[in-house]
Amino acid sequence: MPEYRGDGDSFERNWNSTEEAHYLHWTRREPENQIQLAFRQHWSTFQELLPANLAGKRVLEVGCGRGSLSAYFADAGWDCTLLDISPAAINLARAAFEAQGLNARFEVGDCLDMPFETGGYDLVFSIGLLEHFEEIEDAIAEQVRILAPNGLFIGYVVPHIPENVQKEYAWVCDILRAILPLTSAQTKTPLYRSDQLSPPYLAAMGAAGLKNVGASGTYPLPMISNSPDFPFTLLPSDAERVLVKHFELILEKRHQQTGKNPWLCPEGDGQAFLVWGQKT
């Protein structure tokens, strides 16, 4: 059994103890903070990855946390299931969905042994989950198991890469931390994160039977905060709105220069990377 250094107890403490754990970073309106902007971009990018031959709209988010991206799927009419090992996270997600009138099923469970039938989902994805495993093979294989034929797997992985885009902005976050000291409600339990990029993930995906695999860096923007680690701490609302406008201009310029999705970038440059593949 792989060692899970970002253990369930650590996640449970973070979901129970931090104020920002209660934020659902989904909105039908224009994004008003950095993380709403990020999840809007995640949603657009995930839609681009969906294959034309995807048979249905049954989606599972593994390690869902508060379920911000699943909220987009639910709002678009997908049949959504959310799973997390943390009861606190599932309670937060359920409450947030109910408050927004979004429909989904919620399960507390271990992503290494999920309580779902083989082939039951057309899309299985995770955000910020796989980097917490030192060995990823079983976690990926279990997600592939529950994919239907031609179903799509997407993993959004947030490795520990000190030289990424955040490096140039560390001094800004340091100044913010001095101006806005962390409170007890913002204290976070440290979590293990791998420093691996996509090659071992792609190898595990191939071994699990996925085809048409691919990878890309993503989230090419810095996180500007007095505490940018999980769960992300937002700045005052006026500052967040200014940052969103600034970041939207950066993304538009990236799109104009490349003609490609501006949320994608070389691996190691962005905050995260994506891996994807289709079940045979």
mmCIF file with all atom_site columns, C-alpha atoms in Angstrom, residues 71-166:
data_model
loop_
_atom_site.group_PDB
_atom_site.id
_atom_site.type_symbol
_atom_site.label_atom_id
_atom_site.label_alt_id
_atom_site.label_comp_id
_atom_site.label_asym_id
_atom_site.label_entity_id
_atom_site.label_seq_id
_atom_site.pdbx_PDB_ins_code
_atom_site.Cartn_x
_atom_site.Cartn_y
_atom_site.Cartn_z
_atom_site.occupancy
_atom_site.B_iso_or_equiv
_atom_site.pdbx_formal_charge
_atom_site.auth_seq_id
_atom_site.auth_comp_id
_atom_site.auth_asym_id
_atom_site.auth_atom_id
_atom_site.pdbx_PDB_model_num
ATOM 1  C CA . ALA A 1 71  ? -19.693 23.085 -9.080  1.00 0.00 ? 71  ALA A CA 1
ATOM 2  C CA . TYR A 1 72  ? -19.025 24.094 -12.685 1.00 0.00 ? 72  TYR A CA 1
ATOM 3  C CA . PHE A 1 73  ? -19.855 20.584 -13.896 1.00 0.00 ? 73  PHE A CA 1
ATOM 4  C CA . ALA A 1 74  ? -23.011 20.467 -11.770 1.00 0.00 ? 74  ALA A CA 1
ATOM 5  C CA . ASP A 1 75  ? -24.125 23.871 -13.043 1.00 0.00 ? 75  ASP A CA 1
ATOM 6  C CA . ALA A 1 76  ? -23.610 22.627 -16.621 1.00 0.00 ? 76  ALA A CA 1
ATOM 7  C CA . GLY A 1 77  ? -25.907 19.657 -16.043 1.00 0.00 ? 77  GLY A CA 1
ATOM 8  C CA . TRP A 1 78  ? -23.400 16.876 -15.391 1.00 0.00 ? 78  TRP A CA 1
ATOM 9  C CA . ASP A 1 79  ? -24.254 13.980 -13.073 1.00 0.00 ? 79  ASP A CA 1
ATOM 10 C CA . CYS A 1 80  ? -21.711 14.756 -10.344 1.00 0.00 ? 80  CYS A CA 1
ATOM 11 C CA . THR A 1 81  ? -20.230 12.701 -7.529  1.00 0.00 ? 81  THR A CA 1
ATOM 12 C CA . LEU A 1 82  ? -17.704 14.122 -5.062  1.00 0.00 ? 82  LEU A CA 1
ATOM 13 C CA . LEU A 1 83  ? -15.447 11.968 -2.891  1.00 0.00 ? 83  LEU A CA 1
ATOM 14 C CA . ASP A 1 84  ? -13.017 12.955 -0.151  1.00 0.00 ? 84  ASP A CA 1
ATOM 15 C CA . ILE A 1 85  ? -11.329 11.138 2.722   1.00 0.00 ? 85  ILE A CA 1
ATOM 16 C CA . SER A 1 86  ? -12.136 14.096 4.999   1.00 0.00 ? 86  SER A CA 1
ATOM 17 C CA . PRO A 1 87  ? -15.659 14.217 6.477   1.00 0.00 ? 87  PRO A CA 1
ATOM 18 C CA . ALA A 1 88  ? -15.130 17.933 7.120   1.00 0.00 ? 88  ALA A CA 1
ATOM 19 C CA . ALA A 1 89  ? -14.427 18.555 3.419   1.00 0.00 ? 89  ALA A CA 1
ATOM 20 C CA . ILE A 1 90  ? -17.510 16.613 2.355   1.00 0.00 ? 90  ILE A CA 1
ATOM 21 C CA . ASN A 1 91  ? -19.654 18.550 4.833   1.00 0.00 ? 91  ASN A CA 1
ATOM 22 C CA . LEU A 1 92  ? -18.296 21.829 3.459   1.00 0.00 ? 92  LEU A CA 1
ATOM 23 C CA . ALA A 1 93  ? -18.922 20.760 -0.134  1.00 0.00 ? 93  ALA A CA 1
ATOM 24 C CA . ARG A 1 94  ? -22.442 19.537 0.586   1.00 0.00 ? 94  ARG A CA 1
ATOM 25 C CA . ALA A 1 95  ? -23.353 22.771 2.382   1.00 0.00 ? 95  ALA A CA 1
ATOM 26 C CA . ALA A 1 96  ? -21.892 24.912 -0.407  1.00 0.00 ? 96  ALA A CA 1
ATOM 27 C CA . PHE A 1 97  ? -23.752 23.010 -3.135  1.00 0.00 ? 97  PHE A CA 1
ATOM 28 C CA . GLU A 1 98  ? -27.024 23.190 -1.231  1.00 0.00 ? 98  GLU A CA 1
ATOM 29 C CA . ALA A 1 99  ? -26.588 26.935 -0.714  1.00 0.00 ? 99  ALA A CA 1
ATOM 30 C CA . GLN A 1 100 ? -26.090 27.421 -4.471  1.00 0.00 ? 100 GLN A CA 1
ATOM 31 C CA . GLY A 1 101 ? -28.862 25.036 -5.554  1.00 0.00 ? 101 GLY A CA 1
ATOM 32 C CA . LEU A 1 102 ? -26.405 22.611 -7.175  1.00 0.00 ? 102 LEU A CA 1
ATOM 33 C CA . ASN A 1 103 ? -27.042 18.867 -7.268  1.00 0.00 ? 103 ASN A CA 1
ATOM 34 C CA . ALA A 1 104 ? -24.431 16.172 -6.546  1.00 0.00 ? 104 ALA A CA 1
ATOM 35 C CA . ARG A 1 105 ? -23.765 13.035 -4.536  1.00 0.00 ? 105 ARG A CA 1
ATOM 36 C CA . PHE A 1 106 ? -21.212 13.174 -1.729  1.00 0.00 ? 106 PHE A CA 1
ATOM 37 C CA . GLU A 1 107 ? -19.124 10.281 -0.417  1.00 0.00 ? 107 GLU A CA 1
ATOM 38 C CA . VAL A 1 108 ? -16.539 10.011 2.343   1.00 0.00 ? 108 VAL A CA 1
ATOM 39 C CA . GLY A 1 109 ? -13.981 7.479  1.167   1.00 0.00 ? 109 GLY A CA 1
ATOM 40 C CA . ASP A 1 110 ? -10.390 6.525  0.428   1.00 0.00 ? 110 ASP A CA 1
ATOM 41 C CA . CYS A 1 111 ? -9.225  7.217  -3.116  1.00 0.00 ? 111 CYS A CA 1
ATOM 42 C CA . LEU A 1 112 ? -7.212  3.968  -3.008  1.00 0.00 ? 112 LEU A CA 1
ATOM 43 C CA . ASP A 1 113 ? -10.368 1.902  -2.497  1.00 0.00 ? 113 ASP A CA 1
ATOM 44 C CA . MET A 1 114 ? -13.373 3.827  -3.771  1.00 0.00 ? 114 MET A CA 1
ATOM 45 C CA . PRO A 1 115 ? -16.940 2.612  -3.187  1.00 0.00 ? 115 PRO A CA 1
ATOM 46 C CA . PHE A 1 116 ? -17.886 2.766  -6.870  1.00 0.00 ? 116 PHE A CA 1
ATOM 47 C CA . GLU A 1 117 ? -18.534 0.149  -9.522  1.00 0.00 ? 117 GLU A CA 1
ATOM 48 C CA . THR A 1 118 ? -16.026 -0.521 -12.282 1.00 0.00 ? 118 THR A CA 1
ATOM 49 C CA . GLY A 1 119 ? -16.723 1.572  -15.375 1.00 0.00 ? 119 GLY A CA 1
ATOM 50 C CA . GLY A 1 120 ? -19.250 3.828  -13.672 1.00 0.00 ? 120 GLY A CA 1
ATOM 51 C CA . TYR A 1 121 ? -17.949 7.264  -14.751 1.00 0.00 ? 121 TYR A CA 1
ATOM 52 C CA . ASP A 1 122 ? -17.210 9.010  -18.029 1.00 0.00 ? 122 ASP A CA 1
ATOM 53 C CA . LEU A 1 123 ? -14.823 11.542 -16.481 1.00 0.00 ? 123 LEU A CA 1
ATOM 54 C CA . VAL A 1 124 ? -12.727 11.147 -13.347 1.00 0.00 ? 124 VAL A CA 1
ATOM 55 C CA . PHE A 1 125 ? -10.556 14.025 -12.198 1.00 0.00 ? 125 PHE A CA 1
ATOM 56 C CA . SER A 1 126 ? -8.675  15.340 -9.210  1.00 0.00 ? 126 SER A CA 1
ATOM 57 C CA . ILE A 1 127 ? -7.179  18.695 -8.298  1.00 0.00 ? 127 ILE A CA 1
ATOM 58 C CA . GLY A 1 128 ? -4.303  18.855 -5.836  1.00 0.00 ? 128 GLY A CA 1
ATOM 59 C CA . LEU A 1 129 ? -4.458  15.187 -4.841  1.00 0.00 ? 129 LEU A CA 1
ATOM 60 C CA . LEU A 1 130 ? -1.831  13.056 -6.553  1.00 0.00 ? 130 LEU A CA 1
ATOM 61 C CA . GLU A 1 131 ? 1.190   15.106 -5.448  1.00 0.00 ? 131 GLU A CA 1
ATOM 62 C CA . HIS A 1 132 ? 0.516   14.008 -1.864  1.00 0.00 ? 132 HIS A CA 1
ATOM 63 C CA . PHE A 1 133 ? 1.447   10.402 -2.714  1.00 0.00 ? 133 PHE A CA 1
ATOM 64 C CA . GLU A 1 134 ? 5.018   9.156  -2.741  1.00 0.00 ? 134 GLU A CA 1
ATOM 65 C CA . GLU A 1 135 ? 3.843   6.245  -4.901  1.00 0.00 ? 135 GLU A CA 1
ATOM 66 C CA . ILE A 1 136 ? 1.114   7.094  -7.385  1.00 0.00 ? 136 ILE A CA 1
ATOM 67 C CA . GLU A 1 137 ? 0.479   3.838  -9.247  1.00 0.00 ? 137 GLU A CA 1
ATOM 68 C CA . ASP A 1 138 ? -2.372  2.503  -7.093  1.00 0.00 ? 138 ASP A CA 1
ATOM 69 C CA . ALA A 1 139 ? -4.109  5.872  -6.833  1.00 0.00 ? 139 ALA A CA 1
ATOM 70 C CA . ILE A 1 140 ? -4.122  6.274  -10.626 1.00 0.00 ? 140 ILE A CA 1
ATOM 71 C CA . ALA A 1 141 ? -5.097  2.652  -11.279 1.00 0.00 ? 141 ALA A CA 1
ATOM 72 C CA . GLU A 1 142 ? -8.106  2.966  -8.960  1.00 0.00 ? 142 GLU A CA 1
ATOM 73 C CA . GLN A 1 143 ? -9.331  6.044  -10.832 1.00 0.00 ? 143 GLN A CA 1
ATOM 74 C CA . VAL A 1 144 ? -8.882  4.261  -14.160 1.00 0.00 ? 144 VAL A CA 1
ATOM 75 C CA . ARG A 1 145 ? -10.808 1.254  -12.813 1.00 0.00 ? 145 ARG A CA 1
ATOM 76 C CA . ILE A 1 146 ? -13.991 3.235  -12.413 1.00 0.00 ? 146 ILE A CA 1
ATOM 77 C CA . LEU A 1 147 ? -13.757 4.900  -15.837 1.00 0.00 ? 147 LEU A CA 1
ATOM 78 C CA . ALA A 1 148 ? -16.136 3.719  -18.530 1.00 0.00 ? 148 ALA A CA 1
ATOM 79 C CA . PRO A 1 149 ? -14.676 2.674  -21.922 1.00 0.00 ? 149 PRO A CA 1
ATOM 80 C CA . ASN A 1 150 ? -13.374 5.798  -23.697 1.00 0.00 ? 150 ASN A CA 1
ATOM 81 C CA . GLY A 1 151 ? -13.739 7.691  -20.422 1.00 0.00 ? 151 GLY A CA 1
ATOM 82 C CA . LEU A 1 152 ? -11.300 10.494 -19.633 1.00 0.00 ? 152 LEU A CA 1
ATOM 83 C CA . PHE A 1 153 ? -8.902  10.773 -16.695 1.00 0.00 ? 153 PHE A CA 1
ATOM 84 C CA . ILE A 1 154 ? -7.528  14.201 -15.762 1.00 0.00 ? 154 ILE A CA 1
ATOM 85 C CA . GLY A 1 155 ? -5.070  14.824 -12.962 1.00 0.00 ? 155 GLY A CA 1
ATOM 86 C CA . TYR A 1 156 ? -4.235  18.371 -11.886 1.00 0.00 ? 156 TYR A CA 1
ATOM 87 C CA . VAL A 1 157 ? -1.009  18.022 -9.908  1.00 0.00 ? 157 VAL A CA 1
ATOM 88 C CA . VAL A 1 158 ? 0.586   20.715 -7.724  1.00 0.00 ? 158 VAL A CA 1
ATOM 89 C CA . PRO A 1 159 ? 4.211   19.663 -7.145  1.00 0.00 ? 159 PRO A CA 1
ATOM 90 C CA . HIS A 1 160 ? 6.737   21.334 -4.906  1.00 0.00 ? 160 HIS A CA 1
ATOM 91 C CA . ILE A 1 161 ? 8.725   23.276 -7.529  1.00 0.00 ? 161 ILE A CA 1
ATOM 92 C CA . PRO A 1 162 ? 10.538  26.236 -5.905  1.00 0.00 ? 162 PRO A CA 1
ATOM 93 C CA . GLU A 1 163 ? 11.714  27.593 -9.270  1.00 0.00 ? 163 GLU A CA 1
ATOM 94 C CA . ASN A 1 164 ? 8.265   28.106 -10.788 1.00 0.00 ? 164 ASN A CA 1
ATOM 95 C CA . VAL A 1 165 ? 6.485   31.410 -11.453 1.00 0.00 ? 165 VAL A CA 1
ATOM 96 C CA . GLN A 1 166 ? 6.024   31.953 -7.715  1.00 0.00 ? 166 GLN A CA 1
#
